[in-house]
XYZ file of C-alpha atoms in Angstrom:
754
model
C 31.012 -250.601 -183.856
C 29.630 -252.564 -180.978
C 28.308 -249.867 -178.472
C 29.968 -251.639 -175.696
C 33.393 -251.318 -176.987
C 33.600 -247.865 -175.608
C 34.585 -249.249 -172.141
C 38.238 -248.686 -171.309
C 40.308 -251.595 -169.970
C 40.520 -250.469 -166.385
C 39.415 -251.987 -163.250
C 35.518 -252.546 -162.790
C 35.301 -249.902 -160.132
C 36.922 -247.221 -162.358
C 34.678 -248.447 -165.362
C 31.583 -247.991 -163.303
C 32.761 -244.501 -162.369
C 33.414 -243.567 -166.117
C 30.028 -244.975 -166.940
C 28.467 -242.395 -164.514
C 30.598 -239.574 -165.521
C 30.316 -239.957 -169.236
C 27.666 -242.379 -170.761
C 29.014 -244.373 -173.883
C 27.707 -243.115 -177.194
C 25.287 -245.562 -178.903
C 25.168 -245.687 -182.542
C 22.023 -247.589 -183.277
C 18.429 -247.169 -184.836
C 19.771 -244.807 -187.308
C 17.450 -244.182 -190.155
C 19.125 -245.273 -193.445
C 20.130 -242.522 -195.769
C 17.628 -242.024 -198.734
C 18.712 -242.976 -202.229
C 20.591 -240.398 -204.033
C 17.829 -239.994 -206.576
C 15.240 -238.405 -204.029
C 17.768 -235.424 -203.449
C 16.874 -232.360 -205.807
C 19.515 -231.443 -208.035
C 21.980 -228.810 -207.033
C 21.431 -225.409 -208.411
C 23.132 -222.183 -208.371
C 21.737 -219.525 -206.065
C 20.000 -216.265 -207.491
C 20.261 -212.839 -206.100
C 18.884 -209.544 -207.005
C 17.328 -206.349 -205.788
C 13.502 -206.040 -206.038
C 11.105 -203.355 -204.838
C 8.901 -204.775 -202.001
C 5.454 -203.374 -201.038
C 5.458 -202.638 -197.228
C 2.487 -200.759 -196.246
C 0.696 -197.388 -197.114
C 3.065 -195.576 -194.858
C 6.177 -196.932 -196.244
C 5.153 -197.729 -199.893
C 7.762 -199.742 -202.028
C 11.243 -200.261 -200.668
C 14.135 -201.915 -202.038
C 15.360 -205.137 -200.613
C 17.916 -207.720 -201.465
C 16.375 -211.099 -202.327
C 18.325 -214.332 -202.512
C 16.921 -217.788 -203.934
C 18.791 -220.755 -202.519
C 17.701 -224.373 -202.111
C 14.011 -223.434 -202.607
C 13.864 -220.767 -200.029
C 13.595 -217.044 -201.153
C 15.082 -214.972 -198.547
C 15.014 -211.084 -198.380
C 17.274 -208.604 -196.470
C 17.228 -204.884 -195.819
C 19.474 -202.466 -197.640
C 21.570 -199.510 -196.147
C 20.100 -196.224 -197.300
C 18.714 -196.053 -200.842
C 15.260 -197.131 -200.021
C 16.303 -199.482 -197.385
C 13.649 -198.155 -194.862
C 16.168 -197.161 -192.212
C 16.780 -199.946 -190.008
C 19.660 -202.468 -189.886
C 20.918 -203.156 -193.491
C 23.720 -205.065 -195.319
C 26.334 -203.469 -193.081
C 25.336 -205.788 -190.054
C 26.394 -209.057 -191.731
C 28.862 -211.139 -193.792
C 27.544 -212.944 -196.786
C 27.265 -216.634 -197.301
C 29.252 -218.230 -200.058
C 26.285 -219.011 -201.836
C 25.136 -215.427 -201.900
C 28.597 -214.441 -202.981
C 28.579 -216.624 -205.810
C 24.917 -216.051 -206.822
C 23.803 -215.424 -210.231
C 22.634 -211.898 -210.526
C 19.354 -210.919 -211.930
C 18.841 -207.132 -212.862
C 21.276 -204.321 -212.446
C 23.886 -205.412 -210.020
C 25.479 -202.269 -208.706
C 23.312 -202.127 -205.504
C 23.919 -205.823 -205.008
C 27.475 -205.566 -205.123
C 27.628 -202.656 -202.748
C 25.591 -204.834 -200.479
C 27.942 -207.633 -200.601
C 30.824 -205.453 -199.932
C 29.368 -203.728 -196.857
C 28.272 -207.003 -195.529
C 31.609 -208.781 -196.120
C 33.364 -205.766 -194.204
C 31.001 -206.132 -191.151
C 31.994 -209.880 -190.353
C 28.716 -210.864 -188.683
C 25.868 -213.212 -189.724
C 23.453 -211.385 -192.123
C 20.258 -212.603 -191.081
C 17.269 -212.455 -193.488
C 14.188 -210.088 -192.589
C 11.897 -212.670 -193.982
C 11.700 -216.052 -195.747
C 9.502 -217.794 -198.262
C 9.574 -221.636 -198.721
C 8.594 -222.000 -202.367
C 7.484 -225.410 -202.048
C 4.372 -224.405 -200.107
C 3.832 -221.274 -202.203
C 2.449 -220.149 -205.408
C 3.934 -217.642 -207.893
C 1.790 -215.238 -210.088
C 2.481 -212.677 -212.540
C 0.606 -209.487 -212.314
C -2.083 -209.040 -215.148
C -2.133 -205.353 -214.798
C 1.583 -204.449 -214.514
C 4.148 -206.202 -216.705
C 6.892 -205.424 -213.974
C 5.144 -206.792 -210.879
C 4.755 -210.540 -209.601
C 3.160 -211.993 -206.479
C 4.267 -214.917 -203.967
C 1.413 -216.274 -201.833
C 2.438 -218.676 -199.248
C -0.944 -219.422 -197.626
C -0.502 -216.962 -194.659
C 0.914 -213.732 -196.443
C 1.580 -212.311 -199.931
C 4.793 -210.774 -201.085
C 4.100 -207.984 -203.430
C 7.318 -207.541 -205.526
C 8.142 -205.241 -208.507
C 11.021 -205.435 -210.728
C 12.877 -202.926 -212.916
C 11.992 -204.277 -216.132
C 9.579 -207.029 -217.706
C 12.726 -209.094 -218.543
C 13.688 -209.237 -215.039
C 10.329 -210.157 -213.921
C 10.148 -213.080 -216.354
C 13.748 -214.132 -215.351
C 12.797 -214.061 -211.582
C 9.397 -215.987 -212.074
C 11.406 -218.662 -214.312
C 14.098 -218.999 -211.490
C 11.310 -219.237 -208.772
C 9.274 -222.095 -210.786
C 12.367 -223.902 -211.424
C 13.272 -223.942 -207.733
C 9.761 -224.912 -206.756
C 9.975 -227.819 -209.133
C 13.122 -228.909 -207.658
C 11.969 -228.887 -204.359
C 8.349 -230.671 -204.680
C 5.911 -230.107 -201.705
C 4.966 -233.594 -201.251
C 6.914 -235.776 -198.826
C 8.294 -238.966 -199.956
C 8.570 -242.343 -198.504
C 12.310 -242.040 -198.034
C 11.955 -238.845 -195.724
C 12.215 -241.333 -192.707
C 13.396 -244.623 -193.004
C 12.397 -247.852 -190.899
C 13.800 -248.601 -187.415
C 17.064 -250.545 -187.541
C 17.206 -253.608 -184.955
C 20.247 -253.709 -182.791
C 22.353 -256.603 -182.741
C 24.289 -256.939 -179.250
C 27.097 -259.060 -178.406
C 28.836 -258.898 -174.979
C 31.761 -261.582 -175.838
C 34.373 -258.951 -175.694
C 33.247 -257.466 -172.510
C 33.055 -261.075 -170.966
C 36.562 -261.876 -172.153
C 38.006 -258.419 -170.679
C 36.437 -258.744 -167.328
C 37.617 -262.604 -167.022
C 41.101 -261.321 -167.702
C 40.667 -259.068 -164.773
C 40.181 -262.111 -162.585
C 36.280 -261.533 -161.900
C 34.119 -264.268 -161.121
C 31.623 -265.804 -163.377
C 28.784 -264.440 -161.395
C 30.051 -260.776 -161.427
C 30.589 -260.993 -165.081
C 27.101 -262.280 -165.841
C 25.606 -259.476 -163.458
C 27.616 -256.816 -165.519
C 26.425 -258.293 -168.845
C 22.942 -257.889 -167.382
C 23.076 -254.427 -166.192
C 24.678 -253.339 -169.559
C 22.024 -255.259 -171.638
C 19.213 -253.790 -169.509
C 20.530 -250.149 -169.924
C 20.882 -250.315 -173.631
C 17.525 -252.195 -174.219
C 15.804 -249.301 -172.290
C 17.752 -246.684 -174.343
C 16.644 -248.522 -177.483
C 13.141 -248.584 -176.373
C 13.125 -244.890 -175.863
C 14.507 -244.169 -179.460
C 12.146 -246.661 -180.959
C 9.284 -244.674 -179.133
C 10.407 -241.270 -180.661
C 10.694 -243.048 -183.912
C 7.048 -243.862 -184.017
C 5.931 -240.584 -182.662
C 8.075 -238.883 -185.568
C 6.539 -241.322 -188.111
C 2.870 -240.068 -186.927
C 3.876 -236.499 -187.371
C 5.302 -237.090 -190.733
C 1.937 -238.831 -191.667
C 0.042 -235.944 -190.306
C 2.140 -233.344 -192.350
C 1.598 -235.369 -195.597
C -2.181 -235.585 -194.582
C -2.234 -231.554 -194.125
C -0.359 -230.977 -197.426
C -2.487 -232.970 -199.315
C -5.469 -231.150 -197.807
C -3.797 -227.792 -198.592
C -3.272 -228.798 -202.245
C -6.764 -229.994 -202.853
C -8.028 -226.627 -201.223
C -5.902 -224.423 -203.688
C -7.245 -226.477 -206.555
C -10.954 -225.972 -205.439
C -10.317 -222.247 -204.996
C -8.809 -221.800 -208.113
C -11.527 -223.904 -210.000
C -14.324 -222.100 -208.368
C -12.509 -218.612 -209.063
C -12.683 -219.554 -212.762
C -16.219 -220.568 -212.714
C -17.288 -217.393 -211.227
C -15.101 -215.325 -213.658
C -16.937 -217.257 -216.353
C -20.279 -216.251 -215.113
C -19.135 -212.468 -214.744
C -18.482 -212.302 -211.286
C -14.858 -211.527 -211.139
C -15.029 -208.466 -209.036
C -14.959 -210.360 -205.712
C -18.429 -209.871 -204.545
C -19.325 -213.564 -204.569
C -16.071 -214.680 -202.963
C -16.647 -212.174 -200.098
C -20.045 -213.973 -199.467
C -18.695 -217.589 -199.662
C -15.687 -216.640 -197.390
C -18.044 -215.325 -194.756
C -20.216 -218.485 -194.867
C -17.248 -220.648 -194.345
C -15.836 -218.707 -191.568
C -12.528 -218.138 -193.301
C -10.994 -215.183 -195.048
C -11.114 -214.306 -198.856
C -8.619 -215.938 -200.873
C -6.231 -214.363 -203.096
C -8.349 -214.927 -206.409
C -7.330 -211.706 -207.951
C -4.028 -210.103 -206.722
C -4.266 -207.182 -209.254
C -7.014 -205.502 -207.461
C -5.961 -202.436 -205.581
C -7.337 -203.868 -202.150
C -4.962 -206.817 -202.590
C -2.011 -204.602 -202.117
C -2.694 -204.471 -198.367
C -2.461 -208.082 -197.719
C 1.307 -207.967 -197.579
C 2.726 -208.246 -194.169
C 3.997 -204.895 -192.393
C 7.611 -204.756 -191.429
C 7.560 -202.072 -188.629
C 5.710 -202.659 -185.370
C 4.731 -198.830 -185.101
C 2.916 -199.079 -188.297
C -0.764 -199.572 -188.112
C -1.905 -202.439 -190.654
C -4.799 -201.306 -192.950
C -6.681 -203.810 -194.640
C -8.432 -201.908 -197.655
C -10.959 -204.793 -198.640
C -14.073 -203.684 -197.277
C -16.407 -205.999 -195.864
C -19.379 -206.772 -198.312
C -17.999 -204.477 -200.771
C -20.238 -205.229 -203.608
C -21.473 -202.040 -205.414
C -25.112 -203.471 -205.490
C -25.062 -204.085 -201.714
C -24.092 -200.383 -201.043
C -26.583 -199.023 -203.670
C -29.366 -201.218 -202.042
C -28.541 -199.801 -198.544
C -28.536 -196.361 -200.146
C -32.024 -196.989 -201.663
C -33.286 -198.366 -198.465
C -32.023 -195.153 -196.499
C -33.562 -192.998 -199.095
C -36.906 -194.460 -198.856
C -36.886 -194.176 -195.119
C -35.773 -190.766 -195.201
C -39.255 -189.980 -197.184
C -41.189 -192.165 -194.844
C -42.458 -194.744 -197.287
C -44.635 -197.388 -196.149
C -45.022 -201.233 -196.983
C -43.101 -202.221 -200.206
C -41.291 -199.993 -202.785
C -40.171 -201.411 -206.122
C -36.612 -200.214 -207.352
C -35.825 -201.928 -210.513
C -35.895 -205.660 -209.967
C -35.668 -205.331 -206.003
C -38.216 -204.914 -203.444
C -37.188 -202.640 -200.671
C -39.489 -202.738 -197.794
C -39.687 -199.636 -195.223
C -41.859 -198.426 -192.507
C -42.339 -194.909 -191.293
C -40.132 -193.944 -188.524
C -41.829 -192.700 -185.115
C -41.262 -189.140 -184.396
C -40.032 -188.279 -180.901
C -39.574 -184.875 -179.065
C -35.963 -183.511 -179.317
C -34.228 -183.231 -176.037
C -30.834 -181.399 -175.788
C -28.130 -183.449 -173.914
C -24.615 -182.938 -173.343
C -22.205 -183.917 -176.064
C -18.655 -183.911 -174.174
C -17.353 -184.728 -170.639
C -15.853 -182.137 -168.332
C -12.213 -181.090 -168.790
C -10.080 -183.022 -166.433
C -8.792 -181.123 -163.420
C -5.779 -183.341 -162.786
C -3.074 -184.915 -164.745
C -3.601 -188.778 -164.786
C -0.585 -190.613 -162.997
C 0.786 -193.744 -164.735
C 0.424 -196.956 -162.638
C 2.124 -200.267 -162.816
C -0.274 -202.836 -164.446
C 1.736 -205.819 -164.148
C 2.187 -205.602 -160.346
C -1.662 -205.625 -159.946
C -2.573 -208.290 -162.593
C 0.020 -210.810 -161.625
C -1.536 -211.240 -158.030
C -4.936 -211.900 -159.462
C -4.463 -214.112 -162.565
C -7.147 -216.844 -162.438
C -9.255 -214.959 -159.988
C -12.927 -213.897 -160.302
C -12.726 -210.256 -161.815
C -15.620 -209.057 -159.666
C -13.423 -209.746 -156.355
C -10.308 -207.961 -157.645
C -9.879 -204.192 -156.465
C -8.395 -202.134 -159.196
C -7.414 -198.477 -159.015
C -9.859 -195.986 -160.377
C -7.533 -195.454 -163.471
C -8.827 -198.692 -164.895
C -12.428 -197.507 -164.798
C -14.488 -195.282 -167.142
C -16.920 -192.838 -165.689
C -19.987 -195.164 -166.106
C -21.358 -198.135 -163.872
C -22.607 -201.428 -165.224
C -25.989 -200.385 -164.486
C -25.507 -197.631 -167.223
C -23.868 -199.915 -169.564
C -26.916 -202.009 -169.731
C -28.787 -198.933 -171.015
C -26.165 -198.629 -173.644
C -27.567 -201.959 -175.269
C -30.699 -199.742 -176.149
C -28.768 -197.094 -177.986
C -30.241 -198.389 -181.232
C -33.861 -199.013 -179.811
C -35.355 -197.569 -182.956
C -34.774 -201.205 -184.313
C -37.299 -202.514 -181.887
C -39.691 -199.588 -183.060
C -39.420 -200.683 -186.512
C -39.939 -204.361 -185.634
C -43.144 -203.240 -183.818
C -44.418 -201.685 -186.934
C -43.661 -204.527 -189.097
C -45.411 -206.806 -186.764
C -48.466 -204.541 -187.117
C -48.332 -204.799 -190.780
C -48.389 -208.495 -190.565
C -44.681 -209.140 -191.855
C -43.238 -211.215 -188.871
C -39.915 -211.994 -190.920
C -38.977 -208.322 -191.080
C -39.869 -208.131 -187.341
C -37.410 -211.025 -186.191
C -34.794 -209.440 -188.636
C -34.844 -206.184 -187.000
C -34.776 -207.972 -183.622
C -31.660 -209.763 -184.566
C -30.219 -206.518 -185.651
C -30.936 -204.891 -182.179
C -29.374 -207.778 -180.495
C -26.192 -207.384 -182.489
C -26.209 -203.581 -182.086
C -25.651 -204.011 -178.365
C -22.105 -204.872 -178.974
C -21.215 -201.708 -181.186
C -20.369 -199.440 -178.146
C -17.554 -201.827 -176.919
C -15.376 -201.131 -179.773
C -12.272 -199.228 -178.781
C -13.302 -199.105 -175.188
C -10.253 -200.114 -172.939
C -11.713 -199.166 -169.477
C -14.115 -201.207 -167.201
C -17.139 -199.732 -165.892
C -17.608 -199.280 -162.059
C -19.013 -202.465 -160.119
C -22.305 -201.174 -158.611
C -22.878 -201.384 -154.873
C -25.638 -203.800 -153.538
C -28.917 -201.870 -153.885
C -27.420 -199.264 -156.335
C -29.865 -198.144 -159.071
C -29.908 -196.166 -162.332
C -32.814 -194.624 -164.262
C -32.906 -193.147 -167.780
C -35.984 -191.523 -168.999
C -35.520 -190.792 -172.716
C -38.555 -189.237 -174.185
C -36.331 -188.452 -177.355
C -36.181 -192.215 -177.753
C -39.766 -193.195 -176.558
C -38.586 -195.255 -173.641
C -37.545 -195.286 -169.884
C -35.342 -197.734 -168.325
C -34.395 -198.651 -164.767
C -31.795 -201.072 -163.389
C -30.795 -202.419 -159.861
C -28.032 -204.435 -158.444
C -30.001 -207.231 -156.936
C -27.212 -209.564 -155.814
C -23.592 -209.107 -154.526
C -22.582 -212.951 -154.534
C -22.993 -213.774 -157.332
C -22.924 -210.174 -158.973
C -26.390 -210.044 -160.636
C -27.810 -206.749 -162.336
C -31.367 -206.685 -163.260
C -32.952 -204.226 -165.820
C -36.510 -203.367 -167.100
C -37.334 -200.901 -170.098
C -40.545 -199.812 -171.358
C -40.972 -198.474 -174.904
C -43.973 -197.526 -176.934
C -45.576 -200.816 -177.730
C -42.904 -203.193 -176.328
C -41.014 -204.017 -173.042
C -37.482 -205.223 -172.549
C -35.926 -206.932 -169.406
C -33.270 -209.009 -168.273
C -30.666 -209.987 -165.555
C -26.980 -210.728 -166.017
C -24.576 -212.449 -164.022
C -21.194 -211.729 -165.601
C -18.282 -213.991 -164.390
C -14.861 -212.579 -165.402
C -11.361 -214.060 -165.025
C -7.847 -212.758 -165.481
C -5.640 -214.991 -167.848
C -2.367 -212.964 -167.545
C -2.678 -211.240 -170.972
C -6.583 -211.421 -171.315
C -9.756 -210.942 -169.555
C -12.641 -213.360 -170.414
C -16.058 -212.228 -169.621
C -18.783 -215.079 -169.623
C -22.378 -213.799 -169.220
C -25.183 -215.731 -167.568
C -28.778 -214.513 -167.987
C -31.654 -214.214 -170.525
C -32.786 -210.948 -172.164
C -36.516 -210.866 -173.367
C -38.166 -208.479 -175.589
C -42.083 -208.592 -175.541
C -44.369 -206.712 -177.743
C -47.854 -205.691 -176.803
C -49.310 -208.165 -179.345
C -47.856 -210.971 -177.276
C -45.059 -212.092 -179.421
C -41.826 -212.528 -177.413
C -38.066 -213.153 -178.100
C -35.459 -214.404 -175.886
C -31.657 -214.582 -176.084
C -28.413 -214.660 -174.278
C -25.295 -212.746 -174.893
C -21.977 -214.423 -176.355
C -18.578 -214.583 -174.624
C -16.510 -211.349 -174.563
C -12.577 -211.219 -174.173
C -10.348 -208.369 -173.687
C -6.617 -208.964 -175.019
C -3.321 -207.254 -174.437
C -3.765 -206.336 -170.871
C 0.018 -206.063 -170.434
C 1.660 -205.335 -173.816
C 0.233 -204.005 -176.858
C -3.014 -202.309 -177.971
C -5.929 -203.402 -175.859
C -8.841 -204.776 -177.763
C -12.011 -206.634 -177.031
C -13.704 -209.396 -179.104
C -16.951 -211.140 -178.861
C -17.488 -214.712 -180.024
C -20.003 -217.556 -179.883
C -23.426 -218.389 -180.982
C -26.410 -216.373 -180.172
C -29.785 -218.017 -180.472
C -32.820 -215.627 -180.591
C -35.827 -217.887 -179.658
C -39.191 -216.355 -180.976
C -42.593 -217.359 -179.581
C -44.082 -216.808 -183.089
C -43.240 -218.066 -186.549
C -39.517 -217.353 -186.622
C -36.395 -217.857 -184.679
C -32.807 -216.981 -185.584
C -29.388 -218.152 -184.972
C -26.229 -215.899 -185.155
C -22.499 -216.965 -185.122
C -20.241 -214.250 -183.795
C -16.743 -215.340 -185.154
C -13.794 -215.257 -183.088
C -11.059 -212.932 -184.175
C -7.783 -214.948 -185.030
C -4.365 -213.579 -184.911
C -3.890 -213.207 -188.613
C -7.588 -212.184 -189.422
C -7.798 -208.942 -191.558
C -11.439 -208.955 -191.672
C -12.645 -209.415 -187.752
C -15.848 -208.975 -185.779
C -17.934 -210.836 -188.445
C -21.533 -212.009 -187.583
C -23.561 -214.168 -189.880
C -26.602 -216.495 -189.277
C -29.948 -217.407 -190.656
C -33.642 -217.022 -189.771
C -35.678 -220.192 -189.493
C -39.212 -220.948 -189.820
C -40.390 -222.706 -186.633
C -43.200 -224.719 -188.362
C -41.253 -225.989 -191.300
C -37.549 -225.675 -190.217
C -36.602 -224.029 -193.267
C -34.222 -221.151 -193.697
C -35.972 -218.070 -194.844
C -33.310 -215.220 -194.627
C -29.716 -214.659 -194.061
C -27.960 -212.220 -191.758
C -24.675 -210.926 -192.358
C -22.261 -208.150 -191.211
C -20.201 -206.936 -188.418
C -21.038 -206.281 -184.777
C -19.045 -202.901 -185.000
C -20.255 -201.682 -188.387
C -23.584 -202.725 -189.740
C -25.949 -205.720 -190.299
C -27.622 -206.787 -193.788
C -30.130 -209.169 -194.761
C -30.852 -211.489 -197.631
C -34.307 -212.891 -198.246
C -34.483 -216.751 -198.885
C -31.655 -219.476 -198.379
C -28.604 -218.348 -200.719
C -26.810 -221.598 -200.043
C -29.433 -223.594 -202.161
C -29.175 -221.196 -205.048
C -27.976 -222.268 -208.409
C -24.175 -221.648 -209.572
C -23.716 -217.900 -210.736
C -26.164 -216.572 -208.200
C -24.759 -213.406 -206.442
C -26.707 -213.131 -203.075
C -24.867 -209.816 -202.305
C -26.732 -208.023 -205.037
C -30.025 -208.437 -202.951
C -28.159 -207.574 -199.509
C -30.420 -204.729 -197.793
C -29.098 -202.749 -194.798
C -30.736 -203.214 -191.481
C -28.574 -201.509 -189.128
C -25.576 -199.083 -189.162
C -23.388 -198.034 -186.360
C -23.177 -194.295 -185.582
C -19.476 -193.694 -186.002
C -19.208 -190.341 -184.147
C -16.895 -190.731 -181.150
C -15.881 -188.139 -178.503
C -12.105 -187.376 -178.597
C -11.452 -188.821 -174.858
C -9.464 -191.602 -173.342
C -12.602 -193.476 -172.748
C -13.919 -193.452 -176.619
C -17.339 -192.730 -175.529
C -20.124 -192.477 -178.347
C -22.454 -189.381 -177.803
C -25.051 -191.425 -176.544
C -22.850 -192.981 -173.603
C -21.727 -189.331 -172.935
C -25.115 -188.518 -171.915
C -25.740 -191.378 -169.493
C -23.973 -189.941 -166.409
C -25.187 -186.316 -167.192
C -26.679 -184.775 -163.879
C -28.652 -181.550 -164.020
C -30.153 -179.417 -161.097
C -33.625 -180.468 -162.186
C -32.681 -184.082 -162.308
C -30.986 -184.163 -158.994
C -34.204 -183.176 -157.137
C -35.902 -186.428 -158.705
C -33.187 -188.939 -158.229
C -33.195 -191.617 -155.335
C -30.088 -191.632 -153.251
C -28.987 -194.910 -154.776
C -28.789 -193.470 -158.457
C -25.248 -194.116 -160.039
C -25.120 -190.468 -161.126
C -24.830 -189.719 -157.201
C -21.832 -192.217 -156.681
C -18.970 -189.845 -155.677
C -16.024 -191.834 -157.055
C -17.531 -192.100 -160.493
C -18.416 -188.371 -160.417
C -14.737 -187.530 -159.425
C -13.487 -189.547 -162.212
C -15.510 -188.052 -164.688
C -14.391 -184.555 -163.569
C -10.789 -185.651 -163.775
C -10.276 -185.492 -160.054
C -8.311 -188.841 -159.949
C -6.856 -188.556 -156.298
C -10.311 -188.001 -154.871
C -11.982 -190.576 -157.122
C -9.366 -193.149 -156.031
C -10.031 -192.381 -152.322
C -13.781 -192.461 -152.605
C -13.583 -195.773 -154.474
C -11.573 -197.420 -151.666
C -13.892 -196.025 -149.075
C -17.008 -197.557 -151.031
C -15.221 -200.918 -151.546
C -14.790 -200.922 -147.808
C -18.675 -200.394 -147.310
C -19.214 -203.064 -150.106
C -17.632 -205.677 -148.099
C -20.725 -205.599 -145.795
C -22.888 -206.698 -148.645
C -22.495 -210.574 -148.178
C -23.566 -210.245 -144.579
C -26.638 -208.124 -145.594
C -27.625 -210.956 -147.899
C -27.218 -213.515 -145.330
C -29.460 -211.551 -142.920
C -32.074 -211.575 -145.448
C -31.650 -208.366 -147.522
C -34.007 -208.175 -150.805
C -33.929 -205.917 -153.729
C -36.384 -203.017 -153.523
C -37.652 -202.942 -157.128
C -37.195 -206.477 -158.444
C -38.082 -210.007 -157.314
C -37.276 -213.320 -158.344
C -39.771 -215.520 -160.338
C -40.121 -219.105 -160.668
C -37.240 -219.545 -163.115
C -34.926 -217.897 -160.686
C -34.847 -214.619 -162.844
C -35.438 -211.033 -161.580
C -38.755 -209.320 -162.855
C -39.354 -205.755 -162.140
C -42.425 -205.417 -159.568
C -43.148 -201.830 -160.323
C -43.597 -198.786 -158.316
C -40.307 -196.753 -159.004
C -41.591 -194.308 -161.463
C -44.813 -193.564 -159.224
C -42.251 -192.953 -156.279
C -40.306 -190.876 -158.333
C -43.361 -188.806 -159.444
C -44.219 -188.206 -155.622
C -40.701 -187.854 -154.495
C -41.201 -190.426 -151.863
C -38.019 -192.224 -151.148
C -38.888 -193.342 -147.664
C -36.893 -196.421 -146.499
C -34.309 -195.935 -149.443
C -30.902 -195.924 -147.707
C -27.953 -193.623 -148.480
C -25.709 -196.517 -149.875
C -22.739 -194.059 -150.935
C -22.417 -192.845 -147.354
C -22.881 -189.159 -147.967
C -25.691 -186.621 -147.712
C -23.954 -183.830 -149.298
C -24.686 -182.824 -153.010
C -22.833 -184.925 -155.691
C -19.471 -183.372 -156.580
C -18.757 -181.585 -159.623
C -22.629 -180.384 -160.134
C -23.119 -177.203 -161.814
């Protein structure tokens, strides 16, 4: 039909009015129908009740499964293991479901059909699996179980009998064959050209007595409009073709990847590595997650998706779970406990250790004071929506968002595992520079361990605010100061026994609606007394689910540890994805600065532990298992204080203030800050009032900097980094704080002091 035939035989004015009100339907550029041979043969639907693994809290639950047109759908059942929730009584079944071939005992399925038919609503599936992009496998250890792997999730199913399982597998494989994954050339046909004719329009308009000029103008208008519409359809057709080509490419890559994984898995099993150790190693190197090489292992059961939001997802596949790795780590800890020096041979492995430095014991508090008030809920979104995209340092938040620590004290948290630097010092003295940089790398990663589970932000220090930490039980003393307000810069300096650590940090943070991104700017420096120096910068930190969901943080990016000696190190912090079941991964290599060769591999998690493997495992022959040689470098202290702040025992000690210490501190120390002290005591109203008062004082900081204000204990060097100028500990010894201002605006004793 010609598209212009839809114009009614009425006057020109009325025809134009009708065109504006209801545009004509254009039947053009339609892709030709594919030949009937390309369509899969029709097949009857298959239905039945199977047991589906949900999670460790719910276990196995009965679900109604329907296989139709290459799609396996499953539905909840009412009662009888349906897991509560909405069941079959919410919907009416489709004709295909009603006529489906039943596998297994059909009484439960018939009851589900009857209840669904009586409800009269649409029965929506709880989940769907498209078989053309899935693989089906039978369990090797249980003759009643089967697995369906879609690439993003795994369905773990159990039948009543072995015969039922075999019948289901045959039906699934048959449906998969009828609906192949590859797209054909007839999925989208070529664009059909439009043949236009205006003869009927011309004749009708001339009958109305219109002049030739008006008729030609009408023809021109209609042809122009139709040509523009034709060009739009053609453009969409081209875009569609590009998408189809991209889908074909991705599908081909997915098929090749699956074949490669299966091939490598069979090779590793042939070499005797079917326990999954080597696959763990290669999955970390590639930055991906471990493939489903052996679905029968108990750890694979947790790969199934959870069905209830309130149930926590558990991943039982432990990171680097090889028995040899754990045994090597245990051997190393045993040797360290016995104070062994140099190299110790255990079997065929060489385990290197150094004597640990003994420090005096200092009794410190292990819990926070009991709160004196009940915390009040606040409207988070009302605060955040006004500050999306702004610099985080300029946003004033209520005290409820803070933890009772300042950013100056958080800097000292990076040194919680300073014993790693002590060990690095000893290794250097023994001439083993490789072990030195391995321990330095573990120390750089360990600074992130305390951030796991921490949902509150530290206090932003006032200009000139300081913090000291004298820890003889760690063999170090630490000092930090806020040296700039715009931009916000915090500088620190730490002296250990045989080494020094310093740096400054300009942390830029922004709200992005549901997340906060923190980008650190600054260099950290570690220098040993023998002159060897290491420098690195921190990676990006993001805090997610600010508005809805469980708040969590992640660290990602590349950390380069540049050494002035023989070795340097490059570490990759893997960014956590939405479906990542094994987050917080860190891996990298130590490189020889002279030859450029990789001499060791580092692997682990920033919130758990770090391991090393000597040599370059990527150039080893096939069948080599690098995890059998992995040795523990560092392991996080898992003890936490049960408070809303999730502080470690080390973090709890940072804000402790005793009468003896009060006599020695300058008036600028963070422990004397009233709003922070009130928050620690659970006096929320007073803490919020003090925070607002101090923020009013802080607004004078830019004017102070413009008038030439300079930090008291730090100065800028030639590369615009702040270095400690000395004198603080000497002034502390003398109790001479002349010229040190009372930046907190009070002369009274800090609140809550015992």
